[in-house]
Amino acid sequence: MVSGVTGGGNYSKESTNVFHEILVQLRKEMEQKEKVPDYFVHSAGTGGTISSVGRYVKRYNLRTRILLADSQYSLFYDYAISNKYEFALENVPTLRILPLVYRFTNESGTKIWKPPGIAGTGYGNNVDPVIYGETTSLTRSIVDEAMKMPDIASVAAMYVLKRRGIGGGASTALNFLASLQKAWHGRKVRGRLTIVTIIGDPGEYYKARYFNSTWIDEKFVDEGGMEALRCWRK
C-alpha cells in the first residue's frame, strides 16, 4: 500500500500500536525532516512492545530497522540473532582461554546470569529456557539487529539522563545507550540517523537501588562500583 511505504497506516484502529503514534508525532514536528525513523531501539522484558512495533514496520514495508537493546547477561541477544546462547566453561584451570559451550533454547540461563542485571529487561535468571509463546513474546523474525550493553554502562546512562532532566529508569537508560552506540557507528556509514526509542520506566522507581551509591558499590563490586560508573558516565 502506498500509505505504508510513505509512513504507515493512516487508520484509526492503528492507534493501538505505539509506532503508529510515533509516526503521527513525527509528522506533526515541522522541524523534523525525516518522518520515518531509520531505527527503532528498544529492550525486551516480555518482548511484547518491540515485537508489536516490528510487526507494524514489516506490515507497511517501512524502512525502519528494529534494534534489540539487550543487557549484559541476558539470553535475548543470542535468541534473536541465532537462537542460541553461549557461555564459558568454568573450573578449567589449565586453560588460559575458556572454551565456549553452545546451548540451544532447551536450557535456562541461570548458569550465566549475574545479578542485579538491568531491571525490566533481559532474560537470564529465569529457570525456564527462552521459548516463544511460553516464556517470551519476543518474535525473533522482527529483529534486524541486536546489541548487548554492559550493565554498569547502562546504569551510568541513567545518571547521564538524570543530569539532563530526563527521569528515565533502567530500561530507558539501556535504550538510550544502545541508541548512542548505533548513532556513533551509523554516522560513519550513513551520516545522520533518525533514531526513536521509548522512555519505558521512571527513574524514581530506583532511588534505593541504581541511584544509591552504596548499593552500586555492593552489587557491582566486580565491575568497579561507583568508580567504574563515574568512568562510564564521562
CSV table of C-alpha atoms in Angstrom, one decimal:
chain,number,residue,atom,x,y,z
A,1,MET,CA,0.0,0.0,0.0
A,2,VAL,CA,1.2,3.5,-0.8
A,3,SER,CA,0.4,4.8,2.7
A,4,GLY,CA,2.5,2.0,4.1
A,5,VAL,CA,5.6,2.8,2.1
A,6,THR,CA,5.5,6.5,2.9
A,7,GLY,CA,4.7,6.4,6.6
A,8,GLY,CA,2.5,3.6,7.9
A,9,GLY,CA,-1.2,3.1,8.0
A,10,ASN,CA,-3.5,6.1,8.5
A,11,TYR,CA,-6.3,4.1,10.1
A,12,SER,CA,-8.0,4.9,13.4
A,13,LYS,CA,-7.6,1.4,14.7
A,14,GLU,CA,-3.8,1.5,14.2
A,15,SER,CA,-3.6,4.0,17.1
A,16,THR,CA,-3.3,1.0,19.4
A,17,ASN,CA,0.2,0.4,18.1
A,18,VAL,CA,2.8,2.7,19.7
A,19,PHE,CA,4.8,3.0,16.4
A,20,HIS,CA,1.7,4.5,14.7
A,21,GLU,CA,1.7,7.2,17.4
A,22,ILE,CA,5.4,7.8,16.9
A,23,LEU,CA,4.8,8.3,13.1
A,24,VAL,CA,1.9,10.7,13.9
A,25,GLN,CA,4.2,12.7,16.2
A,26,LEU,CA,7.0,12.9,13.7
A,27,ARG,CA,4.5,14.1,11.0
A,28,LYS,CA,3.5,17.0,13.3
A,29,GLU,CA,7.0,18.1,14.1
A,30,MET,CA,7.6,20.8,11.5
A,31,GLU,CA,11.4,20.9,12.1
A,32,GLN,CA,11.7,17.1,11.8
A,33,LYS,CA,12.7,16.4,8.1
A,34,GLU,CA,12.7,12.6,8.4
A,35,LYS,CA,9.2,11.5,9.0
A,36,VAL,CA,10.1,7.8,9.2
A,37,PRO,CA,12.9,6.9,11.6
A,38,ASP,CA,15.9,4.9,10.5
A,39,TYR,CA,15.9,2.8,13.7
A,40,PHE,CA,13.6,1.9,16.5
A,41,VAL,CA,15.6,0.9,19.5
A,42,HIS,CA,14.0,-1.0,22.4
A,43,SER,CA,14.9,-3.6,25.0
A,44,ALA,CA,12.8,-6.6,25.8
A,45,GLY,CA,11.2,-7.5,29.0
A,46,THR,CA,8.4,-9.8,27.9
A,47,GLY,CA,9.1,-8.9,24.3
A,48,GLY,CA,5.6,-7.6,23.5
A,49,THR,CA,6.4,-4.0,22.7
A,50,ILE,CA,9.3,-4.5,20.4
A,51,SER,CA,7.5,-7.4,18.6
A,52,SER,CA,4.4,-5.3,18.1
A,53,VAL,CA,6.4,-2.4,16.6
A,54,GLY,CA,8.4,-4.8,14.4
A,55,ARG,CA,5.2,-6.4,13.0
A,56,TYR,CA,3.8,-2.9,12.2
A,57,VAL,CA,7.1,-1.9,10.4
A,58,LYS,CA,7.0,-5.2,8.4
A,59,ARG,CA,3.3,-4.9,7.6
A,60,TYR,CA,3.7,-1.5,6.0
A,61,ASN,CA,7.1,-2.1,4.5
A,62,LEU,CA,8.7,0.8,6.3
A,63,ARG,CA,12.5,1.4,6.1
A,64,THR,CA,12.8,1.5,9.9
A,65,ARG,CA,15.2,-1.2,11.3
A,66,ILE,CA,14.4,-2.8,14.6
A,67,LEU,CA,17.3,-2.9,17.0
A,68,LEU,CA,17.0,-5.0,20.2
A,69,ALA,CA,18.9,-3.5,23.1
A,70,ASP,CA,19.9,-6.3,25.5
A,71,SER,CA,21.5,-6.3,28.9
A,72,GLN,CA,24.9,-7.9,29.6
A,73,TYR,CA,23.9,-11.4,30.9
A,74,SER,CA,20.6,-11.8,29.1
A,75,LEU,CA,19.8,-14.5,26.6
A,76,PHE,CA,17.7,-12.4,24.3
A,77,TYR,CA,20.6,-11.3,22.0
A,78,ASP,CA,21.6,-14.8,21.1
A,79,TYR,CA,18.0,-16.0,21.0
A,80,ALA,CA,17.1,-13.2,18.5
A,81,ILE,CA,20.2,-13.5,16.3
A,82,SER,CA,21.0,-17.2,16.2
A,83,ASN,CA,18.5,-19.0,18.5
A,84,LYS,CA,21.3,-20.0,20.9
A,85,TYR,CA,23.3,-18.6,23.7
A,86,GLU,CA,26.9,-19.2,24.7
A,87,PHE,CA,28.8,-19.3,28.0
A,88,ALA,CA,32.4,-20.1,29.0
A,89,LEU,CA,33.1,-23.4,30.8
A,90,GLU,CA,34.1,-22.9,34.5
A,91,ASN,CA,36.7,-24.6,36.6
A,92,VAL,CA,39.2,-25.4,33.8
A,93,PRO,CA,42.4,-24.0,35.5
A,94,THR,CA,44.7,-25.5,32.8
A,95,LEU,CA,43.1,-23.3,30.0
A,96,ARG,CA,44.1,-19.7,29.8
A,97,ILE,CA,41.2,-19.0,27.3
A,98,LEU,CA,37.9,-20.6,28.4
A,99,PRO,CA,36.2,-22.5,25.6
A,100,LEU,CA,32.7,-21.6,24.6
A,101,VAL,CA,29.9,-24.1,25.0
A,102,TYR,CA,26.8,-23.5,22.8
A,103,ARG,CA,23.4,-24.4,24.1
A,104,PHE,CA,20.1,-24.0,22.2
A,105,THR,CA,17.0,-22.9,23.9
A,106,ASN,CA,16.4,-26.1,25.9
A,107,GLU,CA,18.2,-24.9,29.0
A,108,SER,CA,17.8,-21.9,31.2
A,109,GLY,CA,20.3,-19.0,31.5
A,110,THR,CA,20.8,-19.4,35.3
A,111,LYS,CA,24.4,-20.6,34.7
A,112,ILE,CA,25.5,-17.3,33.1
A,113,TRP,CA,23.1,-14.8,34.7
A,114,LYS,CA,24.8,-12.3,37.1
A,115,PRO,CA,22.7,-10.1,39.4
A,116,PRO,CA,21.5,-7.5,39.7
A,117,GLY,CA,21.0,-7.0,35.9
A,118,ILE,CA,19.0,-4.2,34.4
A,119,ALA,CA,15.5,-4.1,35.9
A,120,GLY,CA,12.7,-4.8,33.4
A,121,THR,CA,14.9,-6.1,30.7
A,122,GLY,CA,16.7,-9.2,29.5
A,123,TYR,CA,16.2,-12.9,30.2
A,124,GLY,CA,18.6,-15.0,32.2
A,125,ASN,CA,17.7,-15.6,35.9
A,126,ASN,CA,14.6,-17.5,34.8
A,127,VAL,CA,14.6,-21.2,35.5
A,128,ASP,CA,13.0,-21.9,32.1
A,129,PRO,CA,14.6,-21.7,28.7
A,130,VAL,CA,13.6,-19.0,26.1
A,131,ILE,CA,10.6,-20.4,24.3
A,132,TYR,CA,8.4,-18.3,22.1
A,133,GLY,CA,4.8,-18.3,23.2
A,134,GLU,CA,5.6,-19.9,26.6
A,135,THR,CA,8.3,-17.9,28.4
A,136,THR,CA,8.6,-14.9,26.0
A,137,SER,CA,6.6,-12.9,23.5
A,138,LEU,CA,9.7,-11.7,21.6
A,139,THR,CA,9.3,-12.6,17.9
A,140,ARG,CA,12.8,-13.3,16.5
A,141,SER,CA,11.9,-12.6,12.9
A,142,ILE,CA,11.1,-8.9,13.5
A,143,VAL,CA,14.6,-8.1,15.0
A,144,ASP,CA,17.0,-6.7,12.4
A,145,GLU,CA,19.9,-6.0,14.7
A,146,ALA,CA,20.7,-6.7,18.4
A,147,MET,CA,23.2,-5.1,20.7
A,148,LYS,CA,24.5,-6.0,24.2
A,149,MET,CA,25.4,-3.3,26.6
A,150,PRO,CA,27.5,-3.6,29.8
A,151,ASP,CA,25.2,-3.4,32.8
A,152,ILE,CA,27.4,-0.8,34.6
A,153,ALA,CA,27.3,1.3,31.5
A,154,SER,CA,23.5,1.2,31.4
A,155,VAL,CA,23.4,2.4,35.0
A,156,ALA,CA,25.8,5.2,34.2
A,157,ALA,CA,23.4,6.2,31.4
A,158,MET,CA,20.7,6.6,34.0
A,159,TYR,CA,22.8,9.3,35.7
A,160,VAL,CA,23.5,11.0,32.4
A,161,LEU,CA,19.8,11.2,31.6
A,162,LYS,CA,19.0,12.5,35.1
A,163,ARG,CA,21.6,15.2,34.7
A,164,ARG,CA,19.9,16.3,31.5
A,165,GLY,CA,16.5,16.4,33.2
A,166,ILE,CA,15.2,13.1,31.8
A,167,GLY,CA,13.8,11.0,34.6
A,168,GLY,CA,14.3,7.6,32.9
A,169,GLY,CA,14.8,4.3,34.6
A,170,ALA,CA,16.9,1.3,34.0
A,171,SER,CA,15.3,0.0,30.7
A,172,THR,CA,15.1,3.6,29.4
A,173,ALA,CA,18.9,4.0,30.0
A,174,LEU,CA,19.6,0.8,28.2
A,175,ASN,CA,17.6,2.0,25.2
A,176,PHE,CA,19.4,5.3,25.3
A,177,LEU,CA,22.8,3.7,25.5
A,178,ALA,CA,22.2,1.4,22.5
A,179,SER,CA,20.8,4.4,20.6
A,180,LEU,CA,24.0,6.4,21.2
A,181,GLN,CA,26.1,3.4,20.1
A,182,LYS,CA,24.1,3.0,16.9
A,183,ALA,CA,24.2,6.7,16.2
A,184,TRP,CA,28.0,6.8,16.7
A,185,HIS,CA,28.7,3.9,14.4
A,186,GLY,CA,26.0,4.6,11.9
A,187,ARG,CA,27.1,8.1,11.1
A,188,LYS,CA,30.3,6.8,9.6
A,189,VAL,CA,28.4,4.8,7.0
A,190,ARG,CA,25.1,6.7,6.5
A,191,GLY,CA,25.6,10.1,8.1
A,192,ARG,CA,23.0,11.5,10.4
A,193,LEU,CA,20.4,8.9,11.6
A,194,THR,CA,16.9,9.4,12.9
A,195,ILE,CA,16.6,7.0,15.9
A,196,VAL,CA,13.5,6.6,18.0
A,197,THR,CA,13.3,4.9,21.5
A,198,ILE,CA,10.9,5.0,24.4
A,199,ILE,CA,11.1,6.3,28.0
A,200,GLY,CA,9.8,3.0,29.3
A,201,ASP,CA,10.1,3.4,33.1
A,202,PRO,CA,10.6,6.4,35.5
A,203,GLY,CA,13.8,6.9,37.4
A,204,GLU,CA,12.0,7.5,40.7
A,205,TYR,CA,11.4,3.7,40.9
A,206,TYR,CA,15.2,3.2,41.5
A,207,LYS,CA,16.2,5.7,44.2
A,208,ALA,CA,17.0,2.9,46.6
A,209,ARG,CA,18.9,0.9,44.1
A,210,TYR,CA,20.6,2.2,40.9
A,211,PHE,CA,20.7,5.8,42.3
A,212,ASN,CA,22.1,4.6,45.6
A,213,SER,CA,25.9,4.7,45.6
A,214,THR,CA,26.2,2.2,48.5
A,215,TRP,CA,24.0,-0.3,46.6
A,216,ILE,CA,26.0,0.2,43.4
A,217,ASP,CA,29.3,-0.5,45.2
A,218,GLU,CA,27.8,-3.6,46.7
A,219,LYS,CA,26.0,-5.0,43.7
A,220,PHE,CA,28.6,-4.0,41.0
A,221,VAL,CA,31.7,-4.7,43.1
A,222,ASP,CA,33.2,-6.9,40.3
A,223,GLU,CA,32.7,-4.1,37.8
A,224,GLY,CA,34.3,-1.5,40.0
A,225,GLY,CA,31.2,0.0,41.7
A,226,MET,CA,30.8,3.8,41.6
A,227,GLU,CA,34.3,4.4,40.4
A,228,ALA,CA,33.6,2.4,37.2
A,229,LEU,CA,30.2,4.1,36.9
A,230,ARG,CA,31.8,7.6,37.0
A,231,CYS,CA,34.2,6.5,34.3
A,232,TRP,CA,31.4,5.3,32.0
A,233,ARG,CA,29.5,8.5,32.8
A,234,LYS,CA,32.3,10.6,31.3
